[in-house]
mmCIF file of C-alpha atoms in Angstrom:
data_model
loop_
_atom_site.group_PDB
_atom_site.id
_atom_site.type_symbol
_atom_site.label_atom_id
_atom_site.label_comp_id
_atom_site.label_asym_id
_atom_site.label_seq_id
_atom_site.Cartn_x
_atom_site.Cartn_y
_atom_site.Cartn_z
ATOM 1 C CA MET V 1 7.585 -63.099 27.355
ATOM 2 C CA ASP V 2 6.162 -62.239 30.787
ATOM 3 C CA TRP V 3 8.112 -61.480 33.961
ATOM 4 C CA PRO V 4 6.045 -61.546 37.166
ATOM 5 C CA VAL V 5 6.785 -58.396 39.133
ATOM 6 C CA ASN V 6 4.545 -58.006 42.154
ATOM 7 C CA SER V 7 6.327 -60.197 44.674
ATOM 8 C CA ALA V 8 9.255 -62.515 45.183
ATOM 9 C CA ALA V 9 6.775 -65.380 45.444
ATOM 10 C CA GLU V 10 5.314 -64.558 42.051
ATOM 11 C CA ARG V 11 8.796 -64.421 40.549
ATOM 12 C CA GLN V 12 9.373 -67.980 41.687
ATOM 13 C CA ASN V 13 6.604 -69.002 39.282
ATOM 14 C CA TYR V 14 8.529 -67.723 36.271
ATOM 15 C CA PRO V 15 8.718 -70.445 33.584
ATOM 16 C CA GLN V 16 11.532 -72.904 34.210
ATOM 17 C CA ASN V 17 13.009 -72.494 30.751
ATOM 18 C CA ALA V 18 13.404 -68.742 31.243
ATOM 19 C CA VAL V 19 16.634 -68.940 33.232
ATOM 20 C CA THR V 20 19.615 -71.226 33.107
ATOM 21 C CA PRO V 21 20.952 -73.601 34.199
ATOM 22 C CA SER V 22 18.225 -74.678 36.613
ATOM 23 C CA GLY V 23 15.276 -72.346 36.215
ATOM 24 C CA VAL V 24 13.984 -70.371 39.160
ATOM 25 C CA ARG V 25 15.119 -72.146 42.298
ATOM 26 C CA ASN V 26 12.975 -73.474 45.107
ATOM 27 C CA HIS V 27 12.921 -71.992 48.582
ATOM 28 C CA ASN V 28 15.517 -74.236 50.207
ATOM 29 C CA GLU V 29 17.996 -73.823 47.355
ATOM 30 C CA ARG V 30 17.546 -70.057 47.577
ATOM 31 C CA LEU V 31 18.037 -70.249 51.319
ATOM 32 C CA VAL V 32 21.353 -72.074 51.027
ATOM 33 C CA LEU V 33 22.602 -69.753 48.284
ATOM 34 C CA SER V 34 21.548 -66.688 50.287
ATOM 35 C CA VAL V 35 23.420 -67.892 53.372
ATOM 36 C CA VAL V 36 26.561 -68.574 51.365
ATOM 37 C CA LYS V 37 26.230 -65.165 49.684
ATOM 38 C CA ARG V 38 25.924 -63.466 53.071
ATOM 39 C CA GLU V 39 28.787 -65.358 54.709
ATOM 40 C CA GLY V 40 31.126 -65.287 51.737
ATOM 41 C CA HIS V 41 32.743 -68.591 52.704
ATOM 42 C CA VAL V 42 30.996 -71.029 55.000
ATOM 43 C CA ALA V 43 31.875 -74.515 56.142
ATOM 44 C CA SER V 44 29.534 -76.982 54.514
ATOM 45 C CA SER V 45 29.016 -78.570 57.909
ATOM 46 C CA GLN V 46 27.641 -75.268 59.230
ATOM 47 C CA ILE V 47 25.039 -74.716 56.523
ATOM 48 C CA ALA V 48 22.429 -76.805 58.336
ATOM 49 C CA ARG V 49 22.807 -74.679 61.476
ATOM 50 C CA LEU V 50 22.705 -71.383 59.580
ATOM 51 C CA THR V 51 19.655 -72.392 57.527
ATOM 52 C CA SER V 52 17.790 -74.436 60.174
ATOM 53 C CA LEU V 53 17.565 -77.264 57.661
ATOM 54 C CA SER V 54 18.249 -80.829 58.644
ATOM 55 C CA ALA V 55 21.850 -81.947 58.156
ATOM 56 C CA GLN V 56 20.800 -84.404 55.465
ATOM 57 C CA THR V 57 18.710 -81.841 53.562
ATOM 58 C CA ALA V 58 21.420 -79.192 53.755
ATOM 59 C CA SER V 59 24.050 -81.648 52.573
ATOM 60 C CA THR V 60 21.910 -82.830 49.667
ATOM 61 C CA ILE V 61 21.147 -79.288 48.518
ATOM 62 C CA THR V 62 24.754 -78.168 48.874
ATOM 63 C CA ARG V 63 26.014 -81.093 46.785
ATOM 64 C CA SER V 64 23.319 -80.446 44.182
ATOM 65 C CA LEU V 65 24.229 -76.740 43.927
ATOM 66 C CA GLU V 66 27.885 -77.640 43.651
ATOM 67 C CA ALA V 67 27.138 -80.091 40.857
ATOM 68 C CA ASP V 68 25.020 -77.414 39.176
ATOM 69 C CA GLY V 69 27.981 -75.054 39.150
ATOM 70 C CA MET V 70 26.522 -72.578 41.660
ATOM 71 C CA LEU V 71 28.902 -73.371 44.530
ATOM 72 C CA LEU V 72 32.624 -74.014 44.725
ATOM 73 C CA ARG V 73 34.132 -76.317 47.316
ATOM 74 C CA GLY V 74 37.329 -75.068 48.913
ATOM 75 C CA ALA V 75 40.295 -76.903 50.392
ATOM 76 C CA PRO V 76 39.591 -78.807 53.626
ATOM 77 C CA GLN V 77 40.405 -76.797 56.758
ATOM 78 C CA LYS V 78 41.915 -78.999 59.440
ATOM 79 C CA GLY V 79 40.719 -78.431 62.981
ATOM 80 C CA LYS V 80 41.762 -79.816 66.313
ATOM 81 C CA VAL V 81 39.396 -82.785 66.313
ATOM 82 C CA GLY V 82 37.122 -84.567 63.877
ATOM 83 C CA LYS V 83 37.051 -84.466 60.111
ATOM 84 C CA PRO V 84 38.444 -81.417 58.289
ATOM 85 C CA SER V 85 35.891 -78.675 57.584
ATOM 86 C CA VAL V 86 35.253 -77.975 53.889
ATOM 87 C CA PRO V 87 34.199 -74.394 53.052
ATOM 88 C CA VAL V 88 31.948 -73.543 50.121
ATOM 89 C CA ALA V 89 31.486 -70.234 48.312
ATOM 90 C CA LEU V 90 29.491 -68.884 45.403
ATOM 91 C CA ASN V 91 30.932 -69.846 42.049
ATOM 92 C CA PRO V 92 31.385 -66.576 40.137
ATOM 93 C CA GLU V 93 30.559 -68.426 36.909
ATOM 94 C CA GLY V 94 27.346 -69.862 38.320
ATOM 95 C CA ALA V 95 25.139 -67.139 36.870
ATOM 96 C CA MET V 96 25.496 -63.964 34.816
ATOM 97 C CA ALA V 97 23.272 -61.128 33.657
ATOM 98 C CA PHE V 98 23.390 -57.989 31.560
ATOM 99 C CA GLY V 99 22.839 -54.528 33.005
ATOM 100 C CA LEU V 100 22.032 -51.534 30.796
ATOM 101 C CA ARG V 101 22.309 -47.959 32.013
ATOM 102 C CA VAL V 102 20.473 -45.533 29.755
ATOM 103 C CA GLY V 103 21.694 -41.966 30.212
ATOM 104 C CA ARG V 104 20.964 -38.712 28.468
ATOM 105 C CA ARG V 105 24.573 -38.479 27.253
ATOM 106 C CA GLY V 106 25.417 -42.140 26.718
ATOM 107 C CA ALA V 107 24.659 -45.750 27.606
ATOM 108 C CA ASP V 108 26.639 -48.550 29.246
ATOM 109 C CA LEU V 109 26.077 -52.290 28.949
ATOM 110 C CA VAL V 110 27.823 -54.558 31.451
ATOM 111 C CA LEU V 111 27.816 -58.294 32.042
ATOM 112 C CA ILE V 112 28.287 -59.258 35.680
ATOM 113 C CA ASN V 113 28.722 -62.606 37.365
ATOM 114 C CA LEU V 114 27.222 -64.234 40.442
ATOM 115 C CA VAL V 115 29.483 -62.342 42.865
ATOM 116 C CA GLY V 116 28.906 -58.971 41.202
ATOM 117 C CA SER V 117 32.150 -58.604 39.266
ATOM 118 C CA ILE V 118 31.990 -56.972 35.846
ATOM 119 C CA VAL V 119 32.965 -59.558 33.232
ATOM 120 C CA ALA V 120 32.577 -57.359 30.146
ATOM 121 C CA ARG V 121 31.399 -53.891 29.210
ATOM 122 C CA ARG V 122 30.504 -51.829 26.190
ATOM 123 C CA GLU V 123 29.541 -48.158 26.026
ATOM 124 C CA VAL V 124 28.250 -45.620 23.557
ATOM 125 C CA GLN V 125 27.957 -41.845 23.559
ATOM 126 C CA TYR V 126 25.327 -39.843 21.724
ATOM 127 C CA ALA V 127 23.932 -36.332 21.471
ATOM 128 C CA TYR V 128 20.680 -37.594 23.000
ATOM 129 C CA PRO V 129 19.080 -41.046 23.316
ATOM 130 C CA LEU V 130 16.671 -42.502 20.787
ATOM 131 C CA PRO V 131 15.064 -45.964 21.061
ATOM 132 C CA HIS V 132 16.133 -47.380 17.702
ATOM 133 C CA ALA V 133 19.750 -46.296 18.150
ATOM 134 C CA LEU V 134 19.812 -47.744 21.653
ATOM 135 C CA GLU V 135 18.409 -51.043 20.402
ATOM 136 C CA ASP V 136 21.111 -51.218 17.733
ATOM 137 C CA PHE V 137 23.790 -50.589 20.353
ATOM 138 C CA VAL V 138 22.443 -53.230 22.739
ATOM 139 C CA GLU V 139 22.079 -55.827 19.965
ATOM 140 C CA ALA V 140 25.638 -55.301 18.742
ATOM 141 C CA ALA V 141 27.151 -55.058 22.229
ATOM 142 C CA MET V 142 25.377 -58.152 23.549
ATOM 143 C CA GLY V 143 26.335 -60.110 20.470
ATOM 144 C CA ALA V 144 29.998 -59.160 20.754
ATOM 145 C CA ILE V 145 30.120 -59.978 24.469
ATOM 146 C CA ILE V 146 28.387 -63.340 24.037
ATOM 147 C CA ASP V 147 30.637 -64.249 21.115
ATOM 148 C CA ASP V 148 33.662 -63.718 23.371
ATOM 149 C CA LEU V 149 32.282 -65.989 26.098
ATOM 150 C CA PRO V 150 32.782 -69.746 26.320
ATOM 151 C CA LYS V 151 29.505 -71.494 25.529
ATOM 152 C CA ARG V 152 29.318 -72.881 29.062
ATOM 153 C CA LEU V 153 29.154 -69.303 30.381
ATOM 154 C CA ALA V 154 26.863 -67.870 27.715
ATOM 155 C CA SER V 155 24.257 -70.452 28.724
ATOM 156 C CA ARG V 156 24.199 -69.034 32.258
ATOM 157 C CA ILE V 157 23.034 -65.531 31.349
ATOM 158 C CA GLN V 158 19.810 -64.906 33.296
ATOM 159 C CA GLY V 159 18.347 -61.745 31.817
ATOM 160 C CA ILE V 160 18.739 -58.019 31.202
ATOM 161 C CA GLY V 161 18.222 -55.352 33.847
ATOM 162 C CA VAL V 162 17.606 -51.864 32.470
ATOM 163 C CA ALA V 163 18.302 -48.722 34.486
ATOM 164 C CA THR V 164 16.675 -45.755 32.781
ATOM 165 C CA PRO V 165 15.361 -42.312 33.676
ATOM 166 C CA PHE V 166 11.589 -42.433 33.707
ATOM 167 C CA GLY V 167 9.956 -39.904 31.385
ATOM 168 C CA LEU V 168 12.961 -39.551 29.086
ATOM 169 C CA TRP V 169 10.919 -37.336 26.793
ATOM 170 C CA HIS V 170 10.578 -34.625 29.439
ATOM 171 C CA LYS V 171 12.723 -31.509 28.981
ATOM 172 C CA PRO V 172 14.285 -32.613 25.675
ATOM 173 C CA GLU V 173 16.158 -29.308 25.383
ATOM 174 C CA ALA V 174 18.078 -30.080 28.592
ATOM 175 C CA ALA V 175 19.213 -33.350 27.023
ATOM 176 C CA GLY V 176 20.328 -31.541 23.861
ATOM 177 C CA ALA V 177 17.386 -32.687 21.749
ATOM 178 C CA PRO V 178 15.115 -30.474 19.633
ATOM 179 C CA PRO V 179 11.522 -29.931 20.802
ATOM 180 C CA GLY V 180 9.683 -33.230 20.465
ATOM 181 C CA GLY V 181 12.935 -34.963 19.540
ATOM 182 C CA MET V 182 12.540 -37.578 22.258
ATOM 183 C CA ASP V 183 8.805 -38.229 21.950
ATOM 184 C CA ALA V 184 9.586 -41.732 20.642
ATOM 185 C CA TRP V 185 10.161 -42.729 24.284
ATOM 186 C CA ARG V 186 6.490 -42.152 25.119
ATOM 187 C CA GLY V 187 4.990 -45.593 25.683
ATOM 188 C CA TYR V 188 8.221 -47.343 24.703
ATOM 189 C CA GLU V 189 8.653 -50.896 26.079
ATOM 190 C CA PHE V 190 12.188 -52.197 26.357
ATOM 191 C CA ALA V 191 11.172 -55.847 26.231
ATOM 192 C CA ARG V 192 9.205 -55.322 23.027
ATOM 193 C CA GLY V 193 12.086 -53.431 21.472
ATOM 194 C CA PHE V 194 14.673 -56.008 22.520
ATOM 195 C CA PHE V 195 12.558 -59.023 21.554
ATOM 196 C CA ARG V 196 13.717 -58.892 17.937
ATOM 197 C CA PHE V 197 17.253 -59.877 18.970
ATOM 198 C CA THR V 198 16.978 -61.646 22.358
ATOM 199 C CA SER V 199 14.576 -63.845 24.308
ATOM 200 C CA LEU V 200 16.127 -62.940 27.664
ATOM 201 C CA PRO V 201 13.676 -61.526 30.232
ATOM 202 C CA VAL V 202 13.896 -57.760 30.720
ATOM 203 C CA LEU V 203 13.480 -55.948 34.038
ATOM 204 C CA VAL V 204 13.228 -52.153 34.086
ATOM 205 C CA ALA V 205 13.567 -49.638 36.912
ATOM 206 C CA ASN V 206 14.575 -46.047 37.459
ATOM 207 C CA ASP V 207 18.271 -45.407 36.878
ATOM 208 C CA ALA V 208 18.928 -43.605 40.170
ATOM 209 C CA THR V 209 17.049 -46.292 42.079
ATOM 210 C CA MET V 210 19.164 -48.968 40.399
ATOM 211 C CA GLY V 211 22.232 -46.898 41.271
ATOM 212 C CA CYS V 212 21.164 -46.939 44.902
ATOM 213 C CA GLY V 213 20.821 -50.711 44.653
ATOM 214 C CA GLY V 214 24.250 -51.045 43.091
ATOM 215 C CA GLU V 215 25.887 -49.043 45.878
ATOM 216 C CA ARG V 216 23.958 -51.058 48.471
ATOM 217 C CA MET V 217 25.202 -54.376 47.169
ATOM 218 C CA PHE V 218 28.663 -53.595 45.836
ATOM 219 C CA GLY V 219 29.701 -50.069 46.815
ATOM 220 C CA ALA V 220 29.695 -47.583 49.658
ATOM 221 C CA GLY V 221 26.375 -48.889 51.010
ATOM 222 C CA ARG V 222 27.580 -52.436 51.670
ATOM 223 C CA THR V 223 27.888 -51.822 55.415
ATOM 224 C CA LEU V 224 25.021 -49.332 55.718
ATOM 225 C CA SER V 225 21.520 -50.486 56.597
ATOM 226 C CA ASP V 226 19.868 -47.125 55.887
ATOM 227 C CA PHE V 227 21.086 -44.381 53.573
ATOM 228 C CA LEU V 228 19.992 -41.748 51.106
ATOM 229 C CA TYR V 229 21.609 -41.813 47.676
ATOM 230 C CA PHE V 230 22.124 -38.829 45.374
ATOM 231 C CA TYR V 231 23.374 -39.149 41.815
ATOM 232 C CA VAL V 232 24.089 -35.860 40.078
ATOM 233 C CA GLY V 233 23.802 -36.365 36.336
ATOM 234 C CA ALA V 234 22.261 -34.236 33.619
ATOM 235 C CA PHE V 235 19.370 -34.240 36.105
ATOM 236 C CA VAL V 236 19.826 -35.109 39.761
ATOM 237 C CA GLY V 237 18.212 -38.327 40.957
ATOM 238 C CA GLY V 238 18.302 -40.469 44.022
ATOM 239 C CA GLY V 239 17.306 -43.518 45.966
ATOM 240 C CA LEU V 240 16.601 -44.615 49.512
ATOM 241 C CA ALA V 241 17.737 -47.783 51.306
ATOM 242 C CA LEU V 242 15.948 -48.794 54.507
ATOM 243 C CA GLY V 243 16.678 -51.936 56.457
ATOM 244 C CA GLY V 244 19.183 -53.084 53.858
ATOM 245 C CA ARG V 245 16.705 -52.908 50.961
ATOM 246 C CA VAL V 246 15.965 -50.280 48.373
ATOM 247 C CA PHE V 247 12.646 -48.608 49.192
ATOM 248 C CA LEU V 248 10.329 -47.427 46.425
ATOM 249 C CA GLY V 249 6.989 -46.676 48.038
ATOM 250 C CA ALA V 250 3.545 -47.770 46.871
ATOM 251 C CA GLY V 251 3.765 -45.970 43.542
ATOM 252 C CA GLY V 252 7.460 -46.427 42.926
ATOM 253 C CA ASN V 253 8.228 -42.731 43.458
ATOM 254 C CA ALA V 254 9.979 -42.787 46.824
ATOM 255 C CA ALA V 255 13.229 -40.812 46.894
ATOM 256 C CA ALA V 256 12.313 -38.769 43.814
ATOM 257 C CA VAL V 257 14.796 -36.284 45.205
ATOM 258 C CA GLY V 258 14.674 -33.946 42.226
ATOM 259 C CA SER V 259 11.252 -32.743 43.391
ATOM 260 C CA ILE V 260 12.448 -31.791 46.903
ATOM 261 C CA LEU V 261 12.222 -28.074 47.620
ATOM 262 C CA VAL V 262 15.575 -26.670 48.690
ATOM 263 C CA ARG V 263 17.165 -23.334 49.447
ATOM 264 C CA ALA V 264 20.725 -22.994 48.142
ATOM 265 C CA GLY V 265 21.979 -19.811 49.785
ATOM 266 C CA ASP V 266 19.709 -16.769 49.895
ATOM 267 C CA GLU V 267 17.466 -17.681 46.968
ATOM 268 C CA GLN V 268 13.806 -18.533 47.204
ATOM 269 C CA PRO V 269 13.028 -22.246 47.664
ATOM 270 C CA ASN V 270 13.323 -24.196 44.437
ATOM 271 C CA GLN V 271 13.281 -27.830 43.388
ATOM 272 C CA LEU V 272 16.571 -29.697 43.734
ATOM 273 C CA VAL V 273 16.577 -30.646 40.043
ATOM 274 C CA HIS V 274 16.796 -26.945 39.136
ATOM 275 C CA THR V 275 19.798 -26.366 41.388
ATOM 276 C CA ALA V 276 21.904 -29.532 41.547
ATOM 277 C CA SER V 277 21.869 -30.778 37.954
ATOM 278 C CA ILE V 278 24.701 -30.721 35.438
ATOM 279 C CA TYR V 279 22.530 -29.350 32.633
ATOM 280 C CA LEU V 280 22.462 -26.012 34.461
ATOM 281 C CA LEU V 281 26.254 -25.845 34.485
ATOM 282 C CA GLU V 282 26.372 -26.818 30.808
ATOM 283 C CA ARG V 283 24.105 -23.892 29.969
ATOM 284 C CA GLN V 284 26.361 -21.466 31.830
ATOM 285 C CA ILE V 285 29.570 -22.726 30.215
ATOM 286 C CA SER V 286 27.923 -22.804 26.774
ATOM 287 C CA ALA V 287 26.708 -19.214 27.159
ATOM 288 C CA ARG V 288 30.184 -18.084 28.155
ATOM 289 C CA SER V 289 31.997 -19.881 25.328
ATOM 290 C CA GLY V 290 29.417 -19.393 22.606
ATOM 291 C CA ALA V 291 29.551 -23.117 21.815
ATOM 292 C CA ASP V 292 27.320 -26.003 22.843
ATOM 293 C CA VAL V 293 29.109 -27.779 25.714
ATOM 294 C CA LYS V 294 28.072 -31.221 26.969
ATOM 295 C CA LEU V 295 29.928 -32.313 30.086
ATOM 296 C CA ARG V 296 30.962 -35.932 30.495
ATOM 297 C CA PRO V 297 32.883 -37.441 33.418
ATOM 298 C CA ASP V 298 36.166 -37.150 31.519
ATOM 299 C CA SER V 299 35.550 -33.692 30.016
ATOM 300 C CA PRO V 300 38.557 -31.371 30.378
ATOM 301 C CA GLU V 301 36.277 -28.557 31.520
ATOM 302 C CA TRP V 302 35.950 -30.141 34.968
ATOM 303 C CA THR V 303 38.239 -28.027 37.147
ATOM 304 C CA LEU V 304 37.632 -26.072 40.327
ATOM 305 C CA ASP V 305 39.906 -23.367 38.924
ATOM 306 C CA ASP V 306 36.957 -22.363 36.738
ATOM 307 C CA PRO V 307 34.806 -19.889 38.732
ATOM 308 C CA LEU V 308 31.599 -21.198 37.106
ATOM 309 C CA ILE V 309 32.330 -24.771 38.145
ATOM 310 C CA ASP V 310 33.478 -23.773 41.621
ATOM 311 C CA GLN V 311 30.269 -21.798 42.134
ATOM 312 C CA TRP V 312 28.133 -24.662 40.786
ATOM 313 C CA VAL V 313 29.856 -27.113 43.134
ATOM 314 C CA SER V 314 29.105 -24.881 46.131
ATOM 315 C CA GLU V 315 25.471 -24.325 45.152
ATOM 316 C CA THR V 316 24.991 -28.027 44.438
ATOM 317 C CA ALA V 317 26.530 -28.977 47.791
ATOM 318 C CA LYS V 318 24.256 -26.561 49.689
ATOM 319 C CA ALA V 319 21.163 -27.799 47.851
ATOM 320 C CA LEU V 320 22.051 -31.437 48.484
ATOM 321 C CA ALA V 321 22.648 -30.663 52.157
ATOM 322 C CA SER V 322 19.212 -29.075 52.412
ATOM 323 C CA ALA V 323 17.588 -32.056 50.672
ATOM 324 C CA ALA V 324 19.465 -34.504 52.903
ATOM 325 C CA VAL V 325 18.321 -32.813 56.115
ATOM 326 C CA SER V 326 14.720 -32.636 54.890
ATOM 327 C CA SER V 327 14.833 -36.346 54.029
ATOM 328 C CA ALA V 328 16.434 -37.261 57.361
ATOM 329 C CA ALA V 329 13.655 -35.447 59.187
ATOM 330 C CA LEU V 330 11.142 -37.849 57.597
ATOM 331 C CA VAL V 331 12.908 -41.211 57.529
ATOM 332 C CA ASP V 332 15.700 -40.820 60.112
ATOM 333 C CA VAL V 333 18.580 -41.715 57.792
ATOM 334 C CA ARG V 334 22.005 -40.915 59.190
ATOM 335 C CA ALA V 335 24.084 -41.552 56.081
ATOM 336 C CA VAL V 336 24.134 -40.012 52.615
ATOM 337 C CA ILE V 337 26.024 -41.306 49.580
ATOM 338 C CA ILE V 338 26.844 -38.787 46.866
ATOM 339 C CA ASP V 339 28.022 -39.620 43.352
ATOM 340 C CA GLY V 340 27.661 -38.234 39.891
ATOM 341 C CA ALA V 341 28.823 -37.899 36.298
ATOM 342 C CA PHE V 342 31.980 -35.998 37.164
ATOM 343 C CA PRO V 343 35.609 -36.729 38.127
ATOM 344 C CA ASP V 344 36.553 -37.883 41.624
ATOM 345 C CA GLY V 345 37.987 -34.458 42.459
ATOM 346 C CA ILE V 346 34.618 -32.795 41.862
ATOM 347 C CA LYS V 347 32.855 -35.517 43.849
ATOM 348 C CA THR V 348 35.218 -34.989 46.771
ATOM 349 C CA ALA V 349 34.644 -31.236 46.683
ATOM 350 C CA ILE V 350 30.859 -31.651 46.658
ATOM 351 C CA ARG V 351 31.009 -34.193 49.482
ATOM 352 C CA GLU V 352 33.215 -31.985 51.657
ATOM 353 C CA ARG V 353 31.207 -28.817 51.032
ATOM 354 C CA MET V 354 27.965 -30.724 51.548
ATOM 355 C CA ALA V 355 29.187 -31.970 54.938
ATOM 356 C CA GLN V 356 30.174 -28.413 55.863
ATOM 357 C CA ALA V 357 26.742 -27.127 54.836
ATOM 358 C CA ILE V 358 25.010 -29.776 56.952
ATOM 359 C CA ASP V 359 27.142 -28.761 59.935
ATOM 360 C CA GLN V 360 25.803 -25.212 59.573
ATOM 361 C CA ILE V 361 22.172 -26.352 59.732
ATOM 362 C CA ASP V 362 20.467 -26.622 63.103
ATOM 363 C CA LEU V 363 19.493 -30.301 63.142
ATOM 364 C CA LEU V 364 17.481 -29.901 66.361
ATOM 365 C CA GLU V 365 16.629 -33.456 67.494
ATOM 366 C CA LEU V 366 17.971 -35.111 64.320
ATOM 367 C CA SER V 367 20.979 -37.404 64.537
ATOM 368 C CA ALA V 368 24.235 -36.354 62.895
ATOM 369 C CA ILE V 369 24.359 -37.047 59.157
ATOM 370 C CA SER V 370 27.492 -38.562 57.601
ATOM 371 C CA VAL V 371 28.282 -37.968 53.937
ATOM 372 C CA PHE V 372 30.085 -40.653 51.922
ATOM 373 C CA GLY V 373 31.370 -40.650 48.375
ATOM 374 C CA GLY V 374 29.952 -43.298 46.079
ATOM 375 C CA GLU V 375 32.383 -45.983 44.972
ATOM 376 C CA LEU V 376 30.867 -47.091 41.668
ATOM 377 C CA GLY V 377 30.102 -43.904 39.742
ATOM 378 C CA ARG V 378 27.899 -44.478 36.733
ATOM 379 C CA ASP V 379 28.567 -48.239 37.005
ATOM 380 C CA ALA V 380 26.282 -48.319 40.046
ATOM 381 C CA ALA V 381 23.108 -48.189 37.947
ATOM 382 C CA ALA V 382 24.253 -50.790 35.414
ATOM 383 C CA MET V 383 25.495 -53.147 38.151
ATOM 384 C CA GLY V 384 22.348 -52.737 40.220
ATOM 385 C CA ALA V 385 20.235 -53.439 37.149
ATOM 386 C CA ALA V 386 22.305 -56.455 36.112
ATOM 387 C CA TYR V 387 22.028 -58.153 39.483
ATOM 388 C CA GLU V 388 18.232 -57.978 39.532
ATOM 389 C CA PRO V 389 17.649 -61.023 37.263
ATOM 390 C CA ILE V 390 20.210 -62.972 39.308
ATOM 391 C CA LEU V 391 18.542 -62.069 42.602
ATOM 392 C CA ALA V 392 15.120 -62.935 41.236
ATOM 393 C CA ALA V 393 16.230 -66.364 40.011
ATOM 394 C CA HIS V 394 18.559 -67.613 42.723
ATOM 395 C CA PHE V 395 18.305 -65.865 46.088
ATOM 396 C CA LEU V 396 15.753 -65.872 48.855
ATOM 397 C CA GLU V 397 15.347 -62.107 48.882
ATOM 398 C CA GLY V 398 14.342 -62.144 45.221
ATOM 399 C CA SER V 399 14.444 -58.681 43.705
ATOM 400 C CA GLN V 400 16.026 -56.218 46.087
ATOM 401 C CA PHE V 401 13.080 -53.926 45.368
ATOM 402 C CA GLY V 402 10.720 -56.232 47.197
ATOM 403 C CA GLY V 403 8.288 -56.406 44.292
ATOM 404 C CA ALA V 404 7.372 -52.718 44.463
ATOM 405 C CA LYS V 405 5.514 -51.400 41.467
ATOM 406 C CA GLY V 406 8.340 -49.073 40.527
ATOM 407 C CA ALA V 407 10.609 -52.022 39.788
ATOM 408 C CA ALA V 408 8.404 -52.845 36.859
ATOM 409 C CA ALA V 409 9.156 -55.310 34.150
ATOM 410 C CA ASP V 410 8.516 -54.687 30.516
ATOM 411 C CA THR V 411 6.352 -57.448 29.106
ATOM 412 C CA ILE V 412 5.199 -58.384 25.674
#
């Protein structure tokens, strides 16, 4: 099953039977849906003006989308003169999609609706990820979720977005795997693996990039046009939003923040991934306790009263501040969103210390940089991934990644 990936226009050519209920929509339908999505609620009489369509065309499309279950008509709003205005809004049940976040400690599968609300979720934890075990989890989780849905909703599931670290086989020891233990990921194709239990189209992108997209659409980035996104997991990753869209670059490697050279304190410059990643803290705590410690967001070890964690938070904050300033010097971003696989108290401490570290750097001609806490945590990647099939099928913008190569689809 093929999924065109190079442009929004190509995605409109996806076979009509690949999405439900109406296949990939034409330009004018996408335009109306996009306007309603942007406005939230809009008087049906105003759609023609906002879309530059004729009144008759706008009315016909709006009625068709309402009949198709994509729009909901609200109660008439009485004005001073003329007929009452009737607002329309997106119908949350109009479309749904799965989003899978593949992590080095666990995986999450969510089902979201047309307005981005999570309808259902399943999760699994593991020592380290392996393809066959992940496939078994996804098959069972999808089956359970679909079984719980009314048939009228199950038929509206558009596809599966997968948010995964690229090169999962790299540094297996940092993920808790033996040498070569994750080599099965080399050349692995999610669509081929999932084909044995689903015919839904599969779209794959980097997990941190999808997290950036999730925060842009549903989290702290909703009101920000441009921002840099850091997610501190087992390995630190990130994303970049410019002009209200996630930016990948020609090769899909934009905002590969782990490769940025930083200086955290008085040390020699080093890559961010070797300073601001949780695996480093796990090694320190494991060495101290004599036991193998794997930190999860709800692990009891997360406390600033622990000198090792307090020191790691400070070093991570300084490294992130250095990376943020270096990035701002190139792309002129004035906002940074920080999140990670840790409790809110740790996130707040990193954000505050990061802002303090930025204040101590001479920004020269750079604009001030504001630091925000992410609102979605690890859900950001799964939600960003899940909304991709919905965007591609129903909205004018298509994929938020603009067809960049890095937002690649697995095909079989």
